[in-house]
CSV table of C-alpha atoms and ligand atoms in Angstrom, one decimal:
chain,number,residue,atom,x,y,z
A,1,MET,CA,73.3,116.2,45.7
A,2,PRO,CA,74.3,113.8,48.9
A,3,SER,CA,74.3,116.5,52.1
A,4,GLN,CA,77.3,115.1,52.8
A,5,ALA,CA,78.7,115.8,49.5
A,6,MET,CA,77.5,119.3,49.5
A,7,GLY,CA,79.3,120.0,52.4
A,8,ALA,CA,82.6,118.9,51.3
A,9,LEU,CA,82.0,120.9,48.2
A,10,GLN,CA,81.3,124.3,50.8
A,11,LEU,CA,84.1,123.7,52.8
A,12,GLU,CA,86.2,123.3,49.6
A,13,THR,CA,84.8,126.6,48.7
A,14,ASP,CA,85.0,128.2,52.1
A,15,LEU,CA,88.5,126.1,52.2
A,16,ARG,CA,89.9,128.2,49.4
A,17,LYS,CA,88.5,131.5,50.2
A,18,ALA,CA,89.9,131.2,54.1
A,19,ILE,CA,93.3,131.0,52.4
A,20,GLU,CA,93.5,133.4,50.2
A,21,ASN,CA,91.8,135.7,52.9
A,22,GLN,CA,95.0,134.7,55.9
A,23,GLU,CA,91.7,132.9,58.3
A,24,LEU,CA,94.0,130.3,58.8
A,25,GLN,CA,96.3,130.9,62.3
A,26,ILE,CA,99.2,128.2,63.9
A,27,TYR,CA,98.5,127.2,67.0
A,28,TYR,CA,101.5,125.6,68.7
A,29,GLN,CA,101.6,122.7,71.4
A,30,PRO,CA,104.4,121.9,74.2
A,31,ILE,CA,106.4,118.3,73.9
A,32,VAL,CA,108.0,118.1,77.0
A,33,LEU,CA,110.5,115.9,79.0
A,34,LEU,CA,108.2,114.0,81.4
A,35,LYS,CA,111.4,114.2,83.8
A,36,THR,CA,111.7,117.7,84.4
A,37,ALA,CA,108.2,119.2,82.5
A,38,LYS,CA,110.7,121.2,80.5
A,39,ILE,CA,109.5,122.4,77.1
A,40,THR,CA,112.0,120.7,74.8
A,41,GLY,CA,110.2,121.4,71.5
A,42,PHE,CA,106.7,122.5,69.9
A,43,GLU,CA,104.1,120.7,67.6
A,44,ALA,CA,102.6,123.3,65.0
A,45,LEU,CA,99.0,122.6,64.5
A,46,LEU,CA,96.8,124.3,62.3
A,47,ARG,CA,93.8,126.8,63.0
A,48,TRP,CA,90.8,127.4,60.5
A,49,GLU,CA,88.1,130.3,62.2
A,50,HIS,CA,85.8,130.2,59.4
A,51,PRO,CA,83.4,133.7,59.1
A,52,ASP,CA,79.9,131.6,60.5
A,53,LEU,CA,80.8,128.6,61.8
A,54,GLY,CA,83.3,129.5,64.4
A,55,PHE,CA,86.7,126.6,64.5
A,56,VAL,CA,86.5,124.2,62.2
A,57,SER,CA,88.7,120.7,63.2
A,58,PRO,CA,91.7,120.5,60.7
A,59,THR,CA,90.4,116.1,61.2
A,60,LYS,CA,87.7,118.5,58.9
A,61,PHE,CA,89.4,120.2,56.6
A,62,ILE,CA,92.3,118.8,56.6
A,63,PRO,CA,90.9,116.0,54.1
A,64,VAL,CA,89.6,117.8,51.7
A,65,ALA,CA,92.7,119.7,51.3
A,66,GLU,CA,94.2,116.1,50.7
A,67,GLU,CA,90.9,115.2,48.3
A,68,THR,CA,91.9,119.2,46.2
A,69,GLY,CA,95.4,119.2,45.6
A,70,LEU,CA,95.3,122.5,48.3
A,71,ILE,CA,97.4,121.1,51.0
A,72,ILE,CA,100.5,121.3,49.1
A,73,PRO,CA,100.3,125.2,49.2
A,74,LEU,CA,98.6,124.9,52.4
A,75,GLY,CA,101.5,122.4,53.4
A,76,GLU,CA,103.9,124.3,52.1
A,77,TRP,CA,103.6,128.3,53.8
A,78,VAL,CA,102.8,126.0,57.6
A,79,ILE,CA,106.1,125.1,57.1
A,80,ARG,CA,107.5,127.7,56.1
A,81,GLU,CA,105.1,129.9,59.2
A,82,ALA,CA,106.5,127.1,61.9
A,83,CYS,CA,110.3,127.4,60.7
A,84,LYS,CA,109.9,131.3,60.6
A,85,GLN,CA,108.2,131.5,64.6
A,86,LEU,CA,111.2,128.8,65.5
A,87,HIS,CA,113.9,130.9,64.8
A,88,LEU,CA,112.0,133.6,66.4
A,89,TRP,CA,112.0,132.2,69.5
A,90,GLN,CA,115.2,131.3,69.4
A,91,LEU,CA,116.3,134.2,69.1
A,92,GLN,CA,114.5,135.8,71.6
A,93,PHE,CA,115.3,132.2,73.6
A,94,PRO,CA,118.7,131.0,73.3
A,95,SER,CA,119.0,128.9,76.2
A,96,ALA,CA,115.6,126.8,75.0
A,97,GLU,CA,116.6,125.2,72.6
A,98,ILE,CA,113.6,124.0,71.1
A,99,THR,CA,112.6,122.1,68.3
A,100,MET,CA,109.1,122.3,65.9
A,101,SER,CA,106.9,119.5,64.2
A,102,ILE,CA,104.9,119.6,61.4
A,103,ASN,CA,102.6,117.2,60.4
A,104,PHE,CA,103.0,115.7,56.6
A,105,SER,CA,100.8,115.0,55.3
A,106,SER,CA,101.3,111.7,52.1
A,107,LYS,CA,99.9,114.1,49.7
A,108,GLN,CA,102.9,116.3,49.7
A,109,PHE,CA,105.1,114.0,48.6
A,110,ALA,CA,103.2,114.9,45.1
A,111,GLN,CA,105.0,118.5,45.2
A,112,THR,CA,107.3,117.7,43.0
A,113,ASN,CA,110.9,120.6,44.6
A,114,ILE,CA,109.1,119.3,47.4
A,115,VAL,CA,112.9,118.4,49.0
A,116,GLU,CA,114.3,122.0,47.6
A,117,SER,CA,111.5,124.5,49.6
A,118,ILE,CA,112.4,123.0,52.7
A,119,LYS,CA,116.0,123.0,52.4
A,120,ASP,CA,115.9,126.9,51.4
A,121,ILE,CA,113.5,127.3,54.0
A,122,LEU,CA,115.9,126.1,56.5
A,123,ASN,CA,118.3,127.9,55.1
A,124,GLY,CA,116.4,131.2,55.0
A,125,TYR,CA,115.7,131.4,58.8
A,126,ASP,CA,118.9,130.1,59.9
A,127,LEU,CA,117.8,126.2,61.1
A,128,GLN,CA,119.4,123.8,62.2
A,129,PRO,CA,117.5,120.9,60.0
A,130,LYS,CA,118.0,118.5,63.0
A,131,HIS,CA,115.5,120.6,66.1
A,132,ILE,CA,112.5,120.4,62.5
A,133,HIS,CA,110.7,117.1,62.9
A,134,LEU,CA,107.9,116.4,60.2
A,135,GLU,CA,105.5,114.3,61.8
A,136,LEU,CA,104.1,111.2,58.8
A,137,THR,CA,101.6,109.1,59.5
A,138,GLU,CA,101.9,105.2,59.3
A,139,SER,CA,99.6,105.6,55.3
A,140,VAL,CA,102.3,107.4,53.8
A,141,LEU,CA,104.8,104.6,54.5
A,142,VAL,CA,102.0,101.7,52.9
A,143,GLU,CA,101.5,103.5,49.5
A,144,ASN,CA,104.7,101.4,49.1
A,145,SER,CA,106.2,103.8,46.6
A,146,GLN,CA,109.8,104.6,45.0
A,147,ALA,CA,109.5,108.5,44.8
A,148,ILE,CA,108.3,108.5,48.7
A,149,ASP,CA,110.9,106.1,49.8
A,150,GLN,CA,113.3,108.3,47.7
A,151,THR,CA,111.7,111.7,49.4
A,152,LEU,CA,111.9,110.7,52.9
A,153,LYS,CA,115.7,109.4,51.7
A,154,GLN,CA,116.3,113.1,50.9
A,155,LEU,CA,115.4,114.8,53.6
A,156,LYS,CA,117.0,112.3,55.9
A,157,ALA,CA,120.4,113.3,54.3
A,158,LEU,CA,119.4,116.7,54.7
A,159,GLY,CA,119.3,115.9,58.3
A,160,LEU,CA,115.5,116.5,59.7
A,161,ILE,CA,113.6,113.9,61.8
A,162,LEU,CA,111.3,112.3,61.0
A,163,CYS,CA,108.4,111.1,63.1
A,164,LEU,CA,106.0,108.2,62.7
A,165,ASP,CA,102.6,109.9,64.3
A,166,ASP,CA,99.4,108.4,66.0
A,167,PHE,CA,101.5,104.8,66.1
A,168,GLY,CA,100.0,102.2,66.9
A,169,THR,CA,96.9,102.2,65.3
A,170,GLY,CA,97.3,102.0,61.8
A,171,TYR,CA,99.2,98.9,60.1
A,172,SER,CA,102.0,99.8,62.7
A,173,SER,CA,104.7,96.9,61.9
A,174,LEU,CA,107.8,96.1,62.1
A,175,SER,CA,108.9,95.7,58.8
A,176,TYR,CA,108.2,99.6,58.0
A,177,LEU,CA,110.3,100.5,61.2
A,178,HIS,CA,113.2,98.4,59.3
A,179,ARG,CA,112.6,100.0,56.0
A,180,PHE,CA,112.1,103.8,56.5
A,181,PRO,CA,114.7,105.7,58.5
A,182,ILE,CA,112.4,107.0,61.3
A,183,ASP,CA,113.9,108.9,64.8
A,184,ILE,CA,110.9,109.1,66.6
A,185,LEU,CA,108.2,107.7,67.0
A,186,LYS,CA,104.7,109.9,68.8
A,187,ILE,CA,102.6,106.7,70.1
A,188,ASP,CA,98.9,107.3,69.5
A,189,HIS,CA,97.0,109.2,73.0
A,190,SER,CA,94.4,105.8,73.1
A,191,PHE,CA,97.5,103.9,74.8
A,192,VAL,CA,97.3,106.9,77.2
A,193,MET,CA,93.8,106.8,77.5
A,194,GLY,CA,93.6,103.5,78.4
A,195,MET,CA,96.7,103.9,80.9
A,196,SER,CA,93.6,105.3,83.3
A,197,SER,CA,92.5,101.8,84.6
A,198,ASN,CA,93.3,100.9,87.7
A,199,ASP,CA,94.9,97.2,86.6
A,200,ASP,CA,98.2,97.6,86.2
A,201,ARG,CA,98.6,95.1,84.2
A,202,ASN,CA,95.9,96.0,81.0
A,203,SER,CA,96.8,95.7,78.2
A,204,LYS,CA,97.5,99.4,76.1
A,205,VAL,CA,100.4,99.2,79.3
A,206,GLU,CA,101.6,95.6,77.8
A,207,ILE,CA,101.5,97.1,74.2
A,208,ILE,CA,103.7,100.3,75.8
A,209,GLN,CA,105.7,98.1,77.2
A,210,THR,CA,106.6,96.6,74.0
A,211,ILE,CA,106.9,99.1,71.3
A,212,LEU,CA,109.3,101.1,74.4
A,213,ALA,CA,111.2,97.9,74.4
A,214,LEU,CA,111.5,98.2,70.0
A,215,ALA,CA,112.3,101.8,70.1
A,216,GLU,CA,115.0,101.1,72.3
A,217,ASN,CA,116.8,98.0,70.6
A,218,MET,CA,116.0,100.5,67.0
A,219,GLY,CA,117.5,103.4,68.8
A,220,MET,CA,114.0,105.5,68.2
A,221,LYS,CA,112.5,108.1,70.3
A,222,VAL,CA,109.7,108.4,71.6
A,223,VAL,CA,106.5,110.8,73.0
A,224,ALA,CA,103.5,109.8,74.4
A,225,GLU,CA,100.5,112.0,72.6
A,226,GLY,CA,97.4,113.2,74.1
A,227,ILE,CA,98.1,113.1,78.4
A,228,GLU,CA,95.8,114.9,80.6
A,229,THR,CA,95.8,114.0,83.8
A,230,GLN,CA,98.1,113.8,86.5
A,231,ARG,CA,97.9,109.5,87.0
A,232,GLN,CA,98.8,109.1,83.1
A,233,LEU,CA,102.0,111.7,83.4
A,234,ALA,CA,102.5,109.6,86.5
A,235,LYS,CA,101.8,105.3,84.6
A,236,LEU,CA,104.0,107.1,82.0
A,237,ARG,CA,107.7,108.3,84.1
A,238,ALA,CA,107.0,104.8,85.8
A,239,LEU,CA,107.2,103.1,82.1
A,240,LYS,CA,110.7,105.8,81.7
A,241,PHE,CA,109.0,107.0,78.6
A,242,GLU,CA,110.8,110.5,77.7
A,243,TYR,CA,108.7,112.8,76.0
A,244,GLY,CA,105.2,113.7,76.0
A,245,GLN,CA,102.3,115.8,75.4
A,246,GLY,CA,99.1,117.0,75.9
A,247,TYR,CA,96.8,119.2,77.4
A,248,PHE,CA,97.9,117.9,82.1
A,249,PHE,CA,100.8,120.1,79.7
A,250,SER,CA,98.8,123.0,77.7
A,251,LYS,CA,96.0,122.4,75.2
A,252,PRO,CA,97.5,124.1,71.8
A,253,VAL,CA,98.2,127.1,72.1
A,254,ASP,CA,98.9,131.2,69.8
A,255,ASN,CA,102.5,132.4,69.5
A,256,LYS,CA,101.6,135.5,72.4
A,257,ALA,CA,100.9,132.0,74.8
A,258,ILE,CA,104.0,130.2,74.0
A,259,GLU,CA,106.2,132.6,74.5
A,260,ASP,CA,104.7,133.8,78.1
A,261,LEU,CA,105.6,130.0,78.5
A,262,LEU,CA,109.1,129.6,77.3
A,263,ALA,CA,109.5,133.0,79.4
A,264,ALA,CA,108.9,132.0,82.6
A,265,GLN,CA,111.2,128.5,82.1
A,266,SER,CA,113.8,130.6,81.3
A,267,GLN,CA,112.9,132.4,84.4
A,268,GLY,CA,112.4,129.9,86.6
B,301,C2E,P1,98.0,115.2,65.4
B,301,C2E,O1,99.2,115.4,64.3
B,301,C2E,O2,97.6,113.4,65.8
B,301,C2E,O3,97.7,116.1,66.4
B,301,C2E,C1,97.6,115.6,68.0
B,301,C2E,C2,96.5,116.2,68.3
B,301,C2E,O4,95.9,115.6,69.2
B,301,C2E,C3,95.7,117.6,68.3
B,301,C2E,O5,94.6,118.1,67.8
B,301,C2E,C4,96.0,117.5,69.1
B,301,C2E,O6,95.1,118.9,68.8
B,301,C2E,C5,95.5,117.1,69.8
B,301,C2E,N1,95.3,116.5,71.3
B,301,C2E,C6,96.6,117.3,71.5
B,301,C2E,N2,96.9,116.8,73.4
B,301,C2E,C7,95.8,116.6,73.7
B,301,C2E,C8,95.8,116.2,75.0
B,301,C2E,O7,95.7,115.5,75.6
B,301,C2E,N3,93.6,115.6,74.2
B,301,C2E,C9,93.0,115.4,73.9
B,301,C2E,N4,92.1,114.1,74.0
B,301,C2E,N5,93.5,115.7,72.4
B,301,C2E,C10,95.0,115.7,72.7
B,301,C2E,P2,94.3,118.5,65.7
B,301,C2E,O8,95.0,120.4,66.4
B,301,C2E,O9,92.1,118.8,66.4
B,301,C2E,O10,94.6,118.4,64.5
B,301,C2E,C11,94.0,117.1,64.2
B,301,C2E,C12,94.6,116.4,63.6
B,301,C2E,O11,94.7,116.9,62.2
B,301,C2E,C13,95.9,116.8,63.6
B,301,C2E,O12,96.5,115.1,64.9
B,301,C2E,C14,96.8,116.0,61.9
B,301,C2E,O13,96.7,114.6,62.0
B,301,C2E,C15,96.0,117.0,61.4
B,301,C2E,N6,96.8,118.4,61.6
B,301,C2E,C16,97.1,119.6,62.1
B,301,C2E,N7,97.8,120.4,61.9
B,301,C2E,C17,98.2,119.6,60.4
B,301,C2E,C18,98.6,119.9,59.4
B,301,C2E,O14,99.3,121.6,59.4
B,301,C2E,N8,99.0,119.8,59.1
B,301,C2E,C19,98.4,118.4,58.5
B,301,C2E,N9,99.0,117.5,56.8
B,301,C2E,N10,97.2,117.6,59.0
B,301,C2E,C20,97.4,118.8,59.6
B,302,MG,MG1,100.7,115.7,65.0
B,303,MG,MG1,99.1,112.4,66.8
C-alpha cells in the first residue's frame, strides 16, 4: 500500500479512537470589530492532541473525517459543544453580545436530520439562532445539489447566519452569491497577507475593494481572516473593513483563556 494511503488509514483508526477517548477539544479564536478591537464573537476550531503525534492539524484530519463519514458525528459534537460554550459565556458575560461561528463541512448536509438537530441544540441551550454563524466553503455551493439548497434555505429560515469561508480562493462567482442566502463573506487570509507590501495600489488591495463594494451592494458583512500585523490592521481599517480575526488579536485558545479575555473586556 502506498505510504500516503497507509498514513490515511492509520489516521482514520486513530481518529475513531480519539473520538471515543475524548482527545478532541475545541479552541476559540476571537472575531473583533476592527474599529475598536472589541470582541464580537468567536470561531470554534477543532484541536486533536494525538497521544504519540502531538497536535494534528485539522487540515489533516478533517479531510479524513469527511472521507470516512466520521465528520457527521464529529461535526454534530462540535455544534453541540460550541453552542453549550456560547450559552455559558452569555450567562457569565451578559453584556458581551457575542456570536459563535462554527465550520460546517459540505459532507454534513448528508445528515438527514441536520436542521432538526440544530434546532434542538439551540432550544436546549436557549440560544438565539442569529448568534450562530455557520461557516461554509464554496465547495458546498458548487455542488449544485437541490438537497443542499433546500437545507440551506431551512437553516436560514431558522434564523442562523450563513458565512462563506475562505472567500476569494475558489470558484467565487456572483451567481452563487445570488443563489444562496449568504450573510457574511470571510475574506481569505491570502488577501490580507498580500496587503503587507508598501505598494498601496497592489492588485490584492484592488480586489479587496471590489469585494467590499460587492458585499455592500448585496447587504453582506465582511470579515478579514489572518490579520497578523498592525500594518495589515491599519490598511484594513483604512479600507473600512468592519470585522476581522487573526493572531494579531489572539490565536485560537482554550475556553479558560477566552474567559480571561472576556473578563478583561467587561471590566474595560
Ligand atoms: P478556517 O475555517 O478558515 O479557519 C481559520 C484558520 O486560520 C484556522 O486554522 C486558524 O487557526 C488560522 N488562523 C487564524 N488566524 C490566523 C493568522 O493570523 N495567521 C495564520 N497563518 N493563520 C491564522 P486551523 O485551526 O488549523 O483550521 C484549519 C481549517 O480546518 C479551518 O479553516 C477549517 O476549514 C477546518 N476546521 C477546523 N475546525 C473545524 C471543524 O470543527 N469542522 C470543520 N468542518 N472544519 C474545521
Ligand atoms: Mg472557518
Ligand atoms: Mg477561513
